[in-house]
Structure formats: C-alpha cells, structure tokens
Short mmCIF file of C-alpha atoms and ligand atoms in Angstrom, two decimals:
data_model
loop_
_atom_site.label_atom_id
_atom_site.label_comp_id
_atom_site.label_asym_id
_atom_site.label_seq_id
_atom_site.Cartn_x
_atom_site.Cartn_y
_atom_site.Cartn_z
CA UNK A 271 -32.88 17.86 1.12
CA UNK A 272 -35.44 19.01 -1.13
CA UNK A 273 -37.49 20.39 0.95
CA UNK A 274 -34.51 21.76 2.71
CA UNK A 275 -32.90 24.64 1.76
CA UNK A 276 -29.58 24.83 0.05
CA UNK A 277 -26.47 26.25 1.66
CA UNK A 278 -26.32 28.93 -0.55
CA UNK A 279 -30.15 29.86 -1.86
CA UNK A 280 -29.66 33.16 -1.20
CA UNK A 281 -28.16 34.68 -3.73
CA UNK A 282 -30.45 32.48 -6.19
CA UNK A 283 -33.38 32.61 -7.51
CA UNK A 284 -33.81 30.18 -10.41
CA UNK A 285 -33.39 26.33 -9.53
CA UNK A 286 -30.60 24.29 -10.55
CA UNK A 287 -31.11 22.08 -13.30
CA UNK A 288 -31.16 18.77 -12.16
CA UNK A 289 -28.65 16.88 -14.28
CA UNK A 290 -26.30 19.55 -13.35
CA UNK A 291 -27.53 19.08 -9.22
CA UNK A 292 -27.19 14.97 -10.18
CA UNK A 293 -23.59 16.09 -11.15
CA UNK A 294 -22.07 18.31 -9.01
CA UNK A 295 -23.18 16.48 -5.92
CA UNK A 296 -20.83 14.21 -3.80
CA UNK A 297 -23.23 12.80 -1.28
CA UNK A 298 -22.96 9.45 -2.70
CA UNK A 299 -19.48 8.84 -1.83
CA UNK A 300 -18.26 11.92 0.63
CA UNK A 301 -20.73 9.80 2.94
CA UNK A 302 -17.34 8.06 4.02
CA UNK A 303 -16.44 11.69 5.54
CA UNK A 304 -19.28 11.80 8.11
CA UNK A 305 -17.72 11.08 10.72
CA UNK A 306 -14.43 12.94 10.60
CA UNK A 307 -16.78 16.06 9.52
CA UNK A 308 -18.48 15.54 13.03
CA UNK A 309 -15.67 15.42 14.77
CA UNK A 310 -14.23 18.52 13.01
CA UNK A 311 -17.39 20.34 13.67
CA UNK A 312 -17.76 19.73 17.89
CA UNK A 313 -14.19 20.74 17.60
CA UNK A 314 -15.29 24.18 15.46
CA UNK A 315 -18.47 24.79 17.53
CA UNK A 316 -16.09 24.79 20.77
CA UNK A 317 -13.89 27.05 18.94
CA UNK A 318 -16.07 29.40 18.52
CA UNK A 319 -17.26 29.09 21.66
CA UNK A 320 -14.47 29.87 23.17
CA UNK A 321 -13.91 32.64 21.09
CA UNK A 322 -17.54 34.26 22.05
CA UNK A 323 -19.38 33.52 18.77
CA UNK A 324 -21.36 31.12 20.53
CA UNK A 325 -23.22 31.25 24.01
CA UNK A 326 -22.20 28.10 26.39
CA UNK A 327 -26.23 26.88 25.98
CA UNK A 328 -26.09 27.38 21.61
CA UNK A 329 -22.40 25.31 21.75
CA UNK A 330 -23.80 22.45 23.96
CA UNK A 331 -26.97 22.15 21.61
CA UNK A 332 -24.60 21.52 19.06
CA UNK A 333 -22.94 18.84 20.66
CA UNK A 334 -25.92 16.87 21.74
CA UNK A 335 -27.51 17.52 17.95
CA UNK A 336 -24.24 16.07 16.79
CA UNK A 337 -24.08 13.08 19.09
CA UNK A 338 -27.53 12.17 18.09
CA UNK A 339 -26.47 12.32 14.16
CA UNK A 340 -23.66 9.79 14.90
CA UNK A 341 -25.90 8.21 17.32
CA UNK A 342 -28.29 7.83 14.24
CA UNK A 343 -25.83 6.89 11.65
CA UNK A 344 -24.48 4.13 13.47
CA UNK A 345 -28.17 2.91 14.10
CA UNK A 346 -30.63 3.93 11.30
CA UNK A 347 -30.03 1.90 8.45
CA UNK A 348 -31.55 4.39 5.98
CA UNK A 349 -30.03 7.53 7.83
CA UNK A 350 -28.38 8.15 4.69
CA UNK A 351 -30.99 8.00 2.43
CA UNK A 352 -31.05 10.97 0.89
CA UNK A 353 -31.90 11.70 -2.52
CA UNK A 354 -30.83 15.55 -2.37
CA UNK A 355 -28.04 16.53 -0.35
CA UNK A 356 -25.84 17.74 -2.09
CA UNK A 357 -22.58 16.47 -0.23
CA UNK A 358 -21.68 15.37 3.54
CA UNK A 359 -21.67 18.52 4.65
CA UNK A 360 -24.29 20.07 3.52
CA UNK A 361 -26.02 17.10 4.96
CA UNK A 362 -24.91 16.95 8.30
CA UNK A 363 -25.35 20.96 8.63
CA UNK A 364 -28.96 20.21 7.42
CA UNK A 365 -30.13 17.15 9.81
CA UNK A 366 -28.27 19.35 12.82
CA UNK A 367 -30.16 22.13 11.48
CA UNK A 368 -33.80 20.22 11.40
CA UNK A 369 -32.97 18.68 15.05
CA UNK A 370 -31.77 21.80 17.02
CA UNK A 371 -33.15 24.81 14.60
CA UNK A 372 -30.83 28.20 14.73
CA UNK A 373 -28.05 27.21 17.28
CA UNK A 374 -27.39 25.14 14.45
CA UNK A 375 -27.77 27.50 11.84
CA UNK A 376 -24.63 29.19 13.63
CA UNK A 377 -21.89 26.48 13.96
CA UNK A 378 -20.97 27.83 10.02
CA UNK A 379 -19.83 30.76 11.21
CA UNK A 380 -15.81 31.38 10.74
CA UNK A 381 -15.19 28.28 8.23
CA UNK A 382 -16.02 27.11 4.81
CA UNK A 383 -16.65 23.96 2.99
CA UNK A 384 -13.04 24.26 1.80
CA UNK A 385 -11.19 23.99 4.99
CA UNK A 386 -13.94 21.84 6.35
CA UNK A 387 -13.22 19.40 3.26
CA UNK A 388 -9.70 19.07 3.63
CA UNK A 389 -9.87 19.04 7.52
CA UNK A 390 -12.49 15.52 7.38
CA UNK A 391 -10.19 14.56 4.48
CA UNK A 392 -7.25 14.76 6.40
CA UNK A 393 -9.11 13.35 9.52
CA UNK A 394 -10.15 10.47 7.30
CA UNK A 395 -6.84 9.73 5.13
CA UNK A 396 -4.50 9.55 8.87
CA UNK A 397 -6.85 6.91 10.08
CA UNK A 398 -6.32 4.89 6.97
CA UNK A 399 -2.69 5.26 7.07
CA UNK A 400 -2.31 4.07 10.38
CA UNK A 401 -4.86 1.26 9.76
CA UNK A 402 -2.58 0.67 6.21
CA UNK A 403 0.44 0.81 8.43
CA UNK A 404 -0.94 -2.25 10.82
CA UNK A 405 -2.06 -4.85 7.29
CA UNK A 406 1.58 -3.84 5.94
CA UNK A 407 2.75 -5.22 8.87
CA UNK A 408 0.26 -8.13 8.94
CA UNK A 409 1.68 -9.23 5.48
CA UNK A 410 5.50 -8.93 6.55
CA UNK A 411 4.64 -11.02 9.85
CA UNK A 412 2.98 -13.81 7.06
CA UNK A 413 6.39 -13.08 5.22
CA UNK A 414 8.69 -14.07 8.55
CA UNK A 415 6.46 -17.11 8.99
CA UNK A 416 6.66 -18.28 5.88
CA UNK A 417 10.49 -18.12 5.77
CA UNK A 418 10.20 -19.57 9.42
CA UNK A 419 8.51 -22.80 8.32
CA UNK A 420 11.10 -23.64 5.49
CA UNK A 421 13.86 -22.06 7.66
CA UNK A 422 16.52 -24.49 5.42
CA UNK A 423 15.32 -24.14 2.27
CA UNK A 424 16.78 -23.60 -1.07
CA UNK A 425 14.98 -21.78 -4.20
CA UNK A 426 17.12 -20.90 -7.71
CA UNK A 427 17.49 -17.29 -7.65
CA UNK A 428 17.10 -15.82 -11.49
CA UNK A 429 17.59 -13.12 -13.37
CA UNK A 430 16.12 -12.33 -16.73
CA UNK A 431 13.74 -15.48 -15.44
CA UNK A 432 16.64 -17.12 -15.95
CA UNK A 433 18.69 -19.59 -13.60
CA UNK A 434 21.22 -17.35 -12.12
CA UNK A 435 22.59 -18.46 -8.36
CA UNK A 436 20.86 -20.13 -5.55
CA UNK A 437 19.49 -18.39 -2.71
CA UNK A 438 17.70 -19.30 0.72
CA UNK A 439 14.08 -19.31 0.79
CA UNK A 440 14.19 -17.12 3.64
CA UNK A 441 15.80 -14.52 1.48
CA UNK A 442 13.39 -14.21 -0.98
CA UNK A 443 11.01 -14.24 1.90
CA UNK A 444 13.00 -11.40 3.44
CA UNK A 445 13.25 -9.24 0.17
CA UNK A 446 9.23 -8.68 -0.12
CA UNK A 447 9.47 -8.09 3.61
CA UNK A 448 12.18 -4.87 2.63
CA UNK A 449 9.86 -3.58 0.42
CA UNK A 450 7.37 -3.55 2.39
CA UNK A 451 9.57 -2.00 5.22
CA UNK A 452 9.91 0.66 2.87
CA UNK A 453 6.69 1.08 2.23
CA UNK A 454 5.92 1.67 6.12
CA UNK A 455 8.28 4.00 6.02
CA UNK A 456 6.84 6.03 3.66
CA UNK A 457 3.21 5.87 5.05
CA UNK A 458 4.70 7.17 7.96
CA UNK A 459 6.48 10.05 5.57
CA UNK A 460 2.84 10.91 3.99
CA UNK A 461 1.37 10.85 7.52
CA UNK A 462 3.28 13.87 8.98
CA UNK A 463 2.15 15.77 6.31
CA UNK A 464 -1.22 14.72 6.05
CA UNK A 465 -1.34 15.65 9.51
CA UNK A 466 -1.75 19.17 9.43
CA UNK A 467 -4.64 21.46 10.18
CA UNK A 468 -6.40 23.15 7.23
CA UNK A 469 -9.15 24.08 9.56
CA UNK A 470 -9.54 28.36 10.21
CA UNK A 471 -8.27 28.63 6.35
CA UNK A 472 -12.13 29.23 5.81
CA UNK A 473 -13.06 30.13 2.34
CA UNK A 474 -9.88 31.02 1.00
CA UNK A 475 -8.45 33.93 3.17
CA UNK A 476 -8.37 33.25 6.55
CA UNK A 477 -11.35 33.54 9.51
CA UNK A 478 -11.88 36.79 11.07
CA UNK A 479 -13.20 35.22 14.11
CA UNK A 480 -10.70 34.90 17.15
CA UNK A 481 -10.26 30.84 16.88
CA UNK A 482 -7.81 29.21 18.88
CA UNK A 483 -6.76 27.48 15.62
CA UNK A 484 -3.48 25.50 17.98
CA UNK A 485 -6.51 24.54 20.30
CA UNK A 486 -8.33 22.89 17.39
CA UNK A 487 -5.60 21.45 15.89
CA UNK A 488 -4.57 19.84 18.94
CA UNK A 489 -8.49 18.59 19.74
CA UNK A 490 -8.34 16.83 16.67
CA UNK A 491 -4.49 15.36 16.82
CA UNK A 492 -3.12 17.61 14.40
CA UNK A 493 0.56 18.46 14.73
CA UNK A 494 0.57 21.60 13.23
CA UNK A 495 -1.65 24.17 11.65
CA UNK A 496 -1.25 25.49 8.15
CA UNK A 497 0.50 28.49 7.50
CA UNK A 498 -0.98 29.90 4.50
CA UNK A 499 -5.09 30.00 3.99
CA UNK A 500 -4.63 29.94 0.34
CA UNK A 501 -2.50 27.60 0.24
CA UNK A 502 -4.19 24.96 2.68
CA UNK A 503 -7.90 25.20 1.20
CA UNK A 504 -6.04 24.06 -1.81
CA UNK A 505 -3.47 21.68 -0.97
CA UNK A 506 -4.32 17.72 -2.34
CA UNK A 507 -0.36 17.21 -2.33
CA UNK A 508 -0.91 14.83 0.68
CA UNK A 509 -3.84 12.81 -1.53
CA UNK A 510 -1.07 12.17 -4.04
CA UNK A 511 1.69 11.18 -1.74
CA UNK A 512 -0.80 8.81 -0.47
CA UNK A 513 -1.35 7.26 -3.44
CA UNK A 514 2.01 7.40 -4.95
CA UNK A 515 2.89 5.54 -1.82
CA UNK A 516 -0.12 3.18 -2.35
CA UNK A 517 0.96 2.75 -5.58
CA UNK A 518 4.43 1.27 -4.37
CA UNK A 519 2.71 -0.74 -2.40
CA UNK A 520 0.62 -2.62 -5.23
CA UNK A 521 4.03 -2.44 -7.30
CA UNK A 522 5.44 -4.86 -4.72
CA UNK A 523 2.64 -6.83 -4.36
CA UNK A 524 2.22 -7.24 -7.77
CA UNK A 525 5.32 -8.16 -7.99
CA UNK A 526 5.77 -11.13 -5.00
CA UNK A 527 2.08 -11.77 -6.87
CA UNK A 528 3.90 -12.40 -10.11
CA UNK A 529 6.81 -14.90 -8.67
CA UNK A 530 4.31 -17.06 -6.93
CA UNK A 531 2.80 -17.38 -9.66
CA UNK A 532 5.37 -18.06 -11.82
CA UNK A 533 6.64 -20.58 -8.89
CA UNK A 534 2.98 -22.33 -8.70
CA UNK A 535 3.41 -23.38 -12.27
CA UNK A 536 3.76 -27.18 -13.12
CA UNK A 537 6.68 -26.00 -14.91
CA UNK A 538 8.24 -24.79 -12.08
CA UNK A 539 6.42 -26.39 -9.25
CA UNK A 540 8.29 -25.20 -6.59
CA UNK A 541 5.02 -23.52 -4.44
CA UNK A 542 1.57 -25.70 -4.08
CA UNK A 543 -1.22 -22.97 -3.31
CA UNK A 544 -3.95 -23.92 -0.69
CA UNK A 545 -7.15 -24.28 -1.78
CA UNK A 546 -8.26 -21.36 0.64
CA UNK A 547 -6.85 -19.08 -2.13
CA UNK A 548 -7.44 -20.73 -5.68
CA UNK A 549 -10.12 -21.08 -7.81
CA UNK A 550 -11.66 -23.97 -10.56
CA UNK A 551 -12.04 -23.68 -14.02
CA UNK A 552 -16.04 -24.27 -14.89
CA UNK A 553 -14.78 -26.27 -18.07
CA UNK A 554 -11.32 -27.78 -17.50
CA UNK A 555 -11.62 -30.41 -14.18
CA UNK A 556 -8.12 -30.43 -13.53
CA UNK A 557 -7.39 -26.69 -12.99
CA UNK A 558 -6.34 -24.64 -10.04
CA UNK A 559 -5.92 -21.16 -10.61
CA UNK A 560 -4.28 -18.35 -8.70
CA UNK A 561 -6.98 -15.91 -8.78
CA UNK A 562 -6.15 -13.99 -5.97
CA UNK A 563 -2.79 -13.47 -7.22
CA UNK A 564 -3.91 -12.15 -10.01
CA UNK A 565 -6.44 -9.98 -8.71
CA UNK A 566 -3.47 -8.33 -6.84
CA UNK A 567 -1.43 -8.25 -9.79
CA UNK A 568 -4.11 -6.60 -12.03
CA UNK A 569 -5.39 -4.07 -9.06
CA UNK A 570 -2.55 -2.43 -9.18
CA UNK A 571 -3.45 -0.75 -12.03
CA UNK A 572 -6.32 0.76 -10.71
CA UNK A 573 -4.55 2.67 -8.17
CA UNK A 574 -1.66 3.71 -10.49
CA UNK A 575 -4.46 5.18 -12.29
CA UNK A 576 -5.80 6.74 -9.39
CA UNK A 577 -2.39 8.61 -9.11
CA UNK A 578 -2.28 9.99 -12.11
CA UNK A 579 -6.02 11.32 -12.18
CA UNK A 580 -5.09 13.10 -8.49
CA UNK A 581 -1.70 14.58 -10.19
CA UNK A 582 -3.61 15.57 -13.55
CA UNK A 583 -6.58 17.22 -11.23
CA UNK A 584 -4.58 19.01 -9.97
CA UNK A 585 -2.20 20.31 -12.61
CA UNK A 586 -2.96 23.80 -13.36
CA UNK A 587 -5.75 24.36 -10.97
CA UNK A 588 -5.40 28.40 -10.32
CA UNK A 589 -5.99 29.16 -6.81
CA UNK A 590 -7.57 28.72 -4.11
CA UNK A 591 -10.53 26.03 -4.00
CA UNK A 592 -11.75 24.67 -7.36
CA UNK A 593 -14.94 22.38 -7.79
CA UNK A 594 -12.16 20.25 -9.50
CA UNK A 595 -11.13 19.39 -6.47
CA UNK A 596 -13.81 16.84 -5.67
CA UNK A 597 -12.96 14.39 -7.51
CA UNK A 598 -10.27 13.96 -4.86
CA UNK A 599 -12.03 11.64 -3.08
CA UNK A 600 -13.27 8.49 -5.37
CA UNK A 601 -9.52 8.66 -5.96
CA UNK A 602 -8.10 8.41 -2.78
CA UNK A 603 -11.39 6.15 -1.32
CA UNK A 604 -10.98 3.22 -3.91
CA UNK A 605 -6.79 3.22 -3.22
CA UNK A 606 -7.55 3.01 0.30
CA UNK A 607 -9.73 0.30 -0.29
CA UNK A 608 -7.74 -1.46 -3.05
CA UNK A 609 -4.91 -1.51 -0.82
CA UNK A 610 -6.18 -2.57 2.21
CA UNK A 611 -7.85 -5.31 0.40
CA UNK A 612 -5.21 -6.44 -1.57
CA UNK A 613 -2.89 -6.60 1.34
CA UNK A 614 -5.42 -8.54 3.65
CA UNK A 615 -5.79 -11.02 0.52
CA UNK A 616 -1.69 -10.86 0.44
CA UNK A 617 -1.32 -11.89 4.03
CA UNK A 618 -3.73 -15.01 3.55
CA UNK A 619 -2.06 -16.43 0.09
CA UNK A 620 0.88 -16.02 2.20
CA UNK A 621 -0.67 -18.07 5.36
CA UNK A 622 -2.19 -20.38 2.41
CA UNK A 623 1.01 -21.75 0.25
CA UNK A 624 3.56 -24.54 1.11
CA UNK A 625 7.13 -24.39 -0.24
CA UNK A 626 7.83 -28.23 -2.17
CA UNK A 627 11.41 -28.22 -0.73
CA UNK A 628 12.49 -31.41 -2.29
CA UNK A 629 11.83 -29.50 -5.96
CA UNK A 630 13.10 -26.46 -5.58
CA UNK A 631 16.67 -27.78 -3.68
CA UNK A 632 17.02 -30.16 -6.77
CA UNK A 633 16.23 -27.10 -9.60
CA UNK A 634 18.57 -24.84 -7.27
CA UNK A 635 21.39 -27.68 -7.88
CA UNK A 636 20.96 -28.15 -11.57
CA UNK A 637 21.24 -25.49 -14.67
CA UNK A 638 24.81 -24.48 -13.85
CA UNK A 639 23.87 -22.31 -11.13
CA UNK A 640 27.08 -22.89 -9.71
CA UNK A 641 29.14 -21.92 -12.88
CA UNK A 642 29.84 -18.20 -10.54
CA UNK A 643 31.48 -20.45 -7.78
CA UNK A 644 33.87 -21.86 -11.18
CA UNK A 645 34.86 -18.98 -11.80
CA UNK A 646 35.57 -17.86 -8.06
CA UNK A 647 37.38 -21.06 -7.51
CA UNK A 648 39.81 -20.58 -10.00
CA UNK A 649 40.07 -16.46 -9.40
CA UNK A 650 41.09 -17.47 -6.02
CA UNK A 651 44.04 -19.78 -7.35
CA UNK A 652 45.18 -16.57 -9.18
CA UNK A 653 43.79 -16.75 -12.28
CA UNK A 654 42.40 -13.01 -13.27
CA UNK A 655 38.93 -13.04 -13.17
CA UNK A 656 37.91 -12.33 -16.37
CA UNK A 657 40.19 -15.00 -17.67
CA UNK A 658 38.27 -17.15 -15.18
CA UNK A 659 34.73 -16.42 -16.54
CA UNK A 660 35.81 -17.35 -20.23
CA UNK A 661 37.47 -20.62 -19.42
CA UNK A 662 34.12 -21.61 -17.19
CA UNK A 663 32.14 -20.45 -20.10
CA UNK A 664 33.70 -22.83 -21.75
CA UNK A 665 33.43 -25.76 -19.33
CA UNK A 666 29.69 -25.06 -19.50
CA UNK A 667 29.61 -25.23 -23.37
CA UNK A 668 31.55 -28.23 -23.06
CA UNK A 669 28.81 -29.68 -20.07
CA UNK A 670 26.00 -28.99 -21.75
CA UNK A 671 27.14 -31.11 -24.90
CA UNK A 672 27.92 -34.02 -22.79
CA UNK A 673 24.42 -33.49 -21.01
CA UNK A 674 26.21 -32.90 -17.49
CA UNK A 675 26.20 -30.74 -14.62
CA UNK A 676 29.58 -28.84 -13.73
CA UNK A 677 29.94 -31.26 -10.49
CA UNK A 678 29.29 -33.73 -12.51
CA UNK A 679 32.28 -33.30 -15.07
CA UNK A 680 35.52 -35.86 -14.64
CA UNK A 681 38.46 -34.20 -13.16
CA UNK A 682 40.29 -34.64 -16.03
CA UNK A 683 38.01 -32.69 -18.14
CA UNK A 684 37.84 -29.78 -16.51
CA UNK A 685 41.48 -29.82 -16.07
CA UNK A 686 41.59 -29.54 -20.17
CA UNK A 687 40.20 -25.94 -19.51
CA UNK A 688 42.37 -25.31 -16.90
CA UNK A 689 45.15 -26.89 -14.69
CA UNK A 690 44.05 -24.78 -11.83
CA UNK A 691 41.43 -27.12 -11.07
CA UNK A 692 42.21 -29.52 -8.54
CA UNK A 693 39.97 -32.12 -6.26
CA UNK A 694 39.01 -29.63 -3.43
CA UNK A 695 36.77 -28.44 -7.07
CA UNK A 696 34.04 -31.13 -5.98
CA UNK A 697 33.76 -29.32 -2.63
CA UNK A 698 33.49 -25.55 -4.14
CA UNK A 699 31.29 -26.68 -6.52
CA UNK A 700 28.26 -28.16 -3.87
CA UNK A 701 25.24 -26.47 -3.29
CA UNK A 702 25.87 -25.98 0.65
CA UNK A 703 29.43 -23.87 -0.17
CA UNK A 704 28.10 -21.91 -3.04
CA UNK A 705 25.45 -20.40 -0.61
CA UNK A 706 27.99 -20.40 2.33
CA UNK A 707 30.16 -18.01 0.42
CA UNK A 708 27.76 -15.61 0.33
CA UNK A 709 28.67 -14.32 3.92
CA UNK A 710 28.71 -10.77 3.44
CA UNK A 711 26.14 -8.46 4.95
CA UNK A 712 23.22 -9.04 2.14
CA UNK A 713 23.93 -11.78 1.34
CA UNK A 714 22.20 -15.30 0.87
CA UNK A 715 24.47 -17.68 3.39
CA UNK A 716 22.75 -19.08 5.92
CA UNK A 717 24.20 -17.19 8.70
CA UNK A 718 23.74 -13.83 7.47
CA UNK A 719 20.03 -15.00 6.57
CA UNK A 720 18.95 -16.24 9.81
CA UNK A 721 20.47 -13.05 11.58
CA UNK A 722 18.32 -11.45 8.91
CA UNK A 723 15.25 -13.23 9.76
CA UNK A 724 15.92 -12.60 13.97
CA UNK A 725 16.56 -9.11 12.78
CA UNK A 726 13.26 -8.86 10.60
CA UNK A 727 11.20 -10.12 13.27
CA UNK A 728 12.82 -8.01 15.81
CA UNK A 729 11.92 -4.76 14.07
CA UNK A 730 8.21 -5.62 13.70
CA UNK A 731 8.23 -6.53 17.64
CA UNK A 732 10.17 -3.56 18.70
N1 LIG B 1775 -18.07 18.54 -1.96
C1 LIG B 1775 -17.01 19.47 -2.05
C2 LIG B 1775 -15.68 18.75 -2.30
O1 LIG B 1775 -15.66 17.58 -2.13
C3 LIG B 1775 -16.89 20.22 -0.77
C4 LIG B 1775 -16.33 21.58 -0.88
C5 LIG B 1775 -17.26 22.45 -1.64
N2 LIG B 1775 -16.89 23.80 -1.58
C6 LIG B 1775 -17.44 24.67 -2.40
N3 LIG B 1775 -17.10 25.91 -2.25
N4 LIG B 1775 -18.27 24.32 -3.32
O2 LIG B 1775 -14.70 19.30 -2.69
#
C-alpha cells in the first residue's frame, strides 16, 4: 500500500517511522479475517443502501468489486502480497478502492475499524466453533469405537497411579467421552455469545446513519445486536471464553494423552500403539515413541498461555477501543489451530491403538484390587464397616507376606481374621462379581456400561 494512501493521512503530515509501521501492523496474520470482513462489508454497503447513503448503482459496484477480491483471493496466489497494508481492512478497503474508485471510497461511511474488527472476529471465531464442535465429536465417535472393539474388556482402575478397583475398558473409554461432552457443551455456551452483532457500534458511540442494524445482524446470522456501542467495540470477553473453553479441551486431552501413555509402557503394557502414530529413536533401534501423545500433552500449554495473555490484555484496558486490543487475534488464531489439530491427531491415535486384553484382565486380577469387595463381603454379614476395612487390611498384610493374592488365601486363613468368612468368599472375591457389583447408575458393571455405551452413541446420533 505504499503507494496507496493510508486510511487516515489526513490529519498527517509527517510519515510514520517504519519500525513503528512494521509494528503496529496486523496484515500478516488478520489475513485470516478476509473473508468474514467481506462478508461484513456487502452486508454494510446494503445497509447503507437501504438507508439512502448509497445510490442502488454505487451499492452494486461494491458488490461486484467485492466478489472480484474473493474471486482473486481464492485464485491469485500472491493476492496477498503486500508489503504495506497495514491490516485486513485497510487492505480490502484499498484493493476495492483501486478496482471501483469513489463508490468505494464510500462503503466506510457509518462504521469503524472497531466494530468492523469485532464483527469479522466474531464472523470468524462462530465458524471455528462449529467446525471445533464437529472434531470434538469426531474424537468421542473414535472413543465409542474403541470401547466397541474391546466391548468385554477389563483395565485396573487406579488412583494415586496406584492399583485401586477394576473397571471396564469401555468405562474409561466412556469417561474421556464425558469430558468431551462437556466440552461441546460449552462451545455451544461461548457460541451464543460470540454470536452477537458489534456491527453499527462504529467508532465508539454509535452510527448516526439510519442502519437497519436487526437487518444486518440477521444477513450475517447474528442472533442479536449489541446493546451498548461502548461496550461492544470493546468486548474480547467472547475471545476468552473461547479459549478458556479451548483450554479444557487440551486439559482433557492432555490428560487421556497422559494414560495412554502411561498404558503404552512396557511396564504396563496394557495398549500397543500403531505405527501410524509413533515415532523411532535415530540412536536407540528398538524404540517406539508416542510422539503424538506428547505433542498433545505439551500443546496444551500453549493455549493455556494463550488464555492468560487474552485475560491480562485485557485487564485494565479503559474504554472503548485500545490498539491493545490486537493482539487478540494471534491468541485466539493459534488456539483455534492448536485445538483443531490436536483433536484431529486425538481421533487418529485413537483409530491407531489396540487394547492387549489378555494383560490388562490379568493386572486387573492381581494387586489386591479386590481387597474393597473383602471388606463389602464381610460388611454385608454385619460386620460394621470400618471394622471390616481393618481386618481386610490385615488379610492383605498377611497376603502379601505369604506372596498371595486374596483369592488365593486358604479358607482357614482368612477365617483367623475373621469367622465371617465363609466359602461363598471364593465367589465375592472373582473378578466378574467385583465389577458386577458395581450396578448403580455410574458405575463400572457391565450392564450399566453397555447401556452407557448405547446411550453415548445415541447422543452423538441424535
Ligand atoms: N487491526 C486492528 C485490530 O486488530 C483493527 C482495528 C483498528 N482500529 C483502530 N482504531 N486503530 O484491532
């Protein structure tokens, strides 16, 4: 744009110096806004159309000089080559400008780069969450089919990465999937209130010209329009719900990230990761790493960051519109990205691991998982729980010197501890009846897992 002239020479007469132009300009990454800006502007130009600023000839000039800009930007590689604009819409106004002369020289009339920042942001941000919404989805479908293909599976549940009680595959399958339910749910939250229409706001007090502003907003899918100029030129509130919601996302990924990776250890051994997802170490021959994994795991941070530069932007910012205010975007671009990514990666580890039943059934049957159902057992023959717990503590001290399991203990010994236990112990004891007993809504039994799993899969179809 250099030989262009700025959008606001007038008042100017000295040049800008051009570190400081280097720095203040956006064009390098508000590019991504081009075409929500486009849209927002044939939407603008037959506002004020409509509301006489424009004749019917000056408003259709600016639509065809518009289509030919997309036209161009989905055709001319270098259409964005452009070593001085300063940002996207300063850009587009000038190219509109240089293809149609004055009737584009008009369509600024009755808005501002404020509201015309936040409207393309907003334009920009729904489109991602609805396009977040459908790989969210995409990873809780590889979720159901994962639990589908080891639908009788067995995995020790921990706590403290310790053994604690066995669980179904399918549940562990089915608790990511919850989170990321959640997470839907609150993309869906952030949307309705990204969805509003800053547009009309203008500078920072309103447009004197007689918009249809409920026109526009419904032209461009807006639900509502803001009620307060001030306040809507300088509302980011949405960019942070977005990526406070983002960041829940990564938390949970990061997190199902973690466990198969704990899981693909040879220690544990309980998941074998497909090649399609793991990488070679250039020195050691025998390694396979979980890369992608931990690429989730460690992007995670980046958009956690990202949160906290939007919230600390913001902090303090007097009204209305504040330069500050541009460094919105990098923030919310790269959590967009980092989430879609990540989630796309997610959905193919998922699609790309294999559940060694045989291992995890037998580690799911050994390290006194079962010492809970003891205690159960012997509360239900009337001794008070607590009781219970210290005389199976006990049984496991006692176990663990002999180098045995608690099903494997003689009668006889157990009955040292307490008389209460009888034969039927053998049967409370087995792996099959500690996860039966689990029958409760939540819980790990079989039953109440494969309704879970129907139910799962009939919420993502419905
Ligand atoms: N590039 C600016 C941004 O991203 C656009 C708004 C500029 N407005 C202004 N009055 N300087 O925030």
């Amino acid at each position: 744009m250099s030989d262009e002239k700025k959008l606001w020479g007038g008042r100017f007469t000295g040049r800008a110096n051009a570190r400081f132009a280097a720095y203040n300009r956006s064009f390098g990454f508000d590019r991504a806004l081009f075409l929500p800006d486009v849209r927002a502007s044939r939407v603008h130009a037959e506002g004020l159309r409509a509301a006489g600023a424009l004749t019917d000839a000056e408003a259709e000039q600016i639509q065809e000089g518009l289509n030919t800009l997309q036209w161009r930007s989905e055709t001319e590689s270098d259409f964005f080559d452009d070593d001085a604009a300063e940002d996207v819409h300063s850009f587009i106004e000038a190219r509109l400008v240089a293809l149609i002369g004055d009737a584009g020289r008009k369509l600024h009339a009755g808005r501002s780069r404020n509201d015309q920042v936040a409207t393309a942001l907003r334009l920009w941000l729904r489109d991602q969450i609805d396009a977040m919404e459908g790989n969210v989805i995409r990873a809780q479908r590889a979720l159901l089919d994962l639990a589908d293909a080891h639908r009788e599976a067995v995995l020790p549940g921990y706590t403290h990465l310790q053994r604690a009680q066995p669980v179904m595959w399918a549940h562990w399958c089915l608790a990511y999937f919850e989170m990321l339910a959640r997470d839907r749910e609150r993309l869906r939250d952030v949307r309705c209130r990204t969805n509003v229409l800053p547009l009309g706001s203008a500078a920072l007090a309103g447009t004197s010209y007689p918009i249809d502003r409920e026109a526009v907003a419904h032209a461009l899918g807006f639900d509502a329009v803001s009620r307060n100029s001030l306040d809507a030129v300088s509302d980011r509130d949405f960019c942070v719900e977005f990526a406070a919601a983002a960041s829940l996302i990564m938390v949970h990924l990061s997190r199902l990230a973690e466990d198969v990776i704990v899981y693909a250890t040879t220690e544990f051994g309980f998941i074998e990761l497909g090649d399609a997802i793991s990488t070679g170490s250039s020195l050691m021959p025998q390694k396979k790493n979980p890369d992608a994994l931990e690429l989730v795991r460690g992007k995670s941070a980046r958009v956690f960051g990202h949160t906290l530069s939007l919230l600390t932007m913001l902090k303090g910012l007097p009204l209305a519109y504040n330069k500050d205010m541009q460094e919105d975007k990098e923030a919310v671009f790269d959590t967009a990205h980092t989430v879609h990514t990540s989630l796309e990666v997610m959905a193919t580890v998922l699609r790309n691991i294999r559940l060694r039943e045989e291992r995890a059934r037998e580690a799911a049957a050994r390290g006194y998982m079962n010492a809970t159902e003891l205690a159960d057992y012997l509360a239900r023959k009337g001794l008070p729980f607590r009781e219970a717990h210290e005389a199976v503590g006990r049984i496991v001290l006692a176990a663990i010197g002999r180098g045995l399991e608690l099903h494997e203990l003689p009668l006889e010994e157990m009955r040292e501890f307490s008389p209460l236990v009888e034969a039927d112990v053998y049967a409370a004891l087995s792996l099959e009846q500690t996860l039966a007993t689990k029958s409760q809504a939540g819980g790990t039994s079989p039953a109440r897992v494969a309704e879970a799993l129907a139910a799962a899969r009939a919420s993502l179809d419905g």
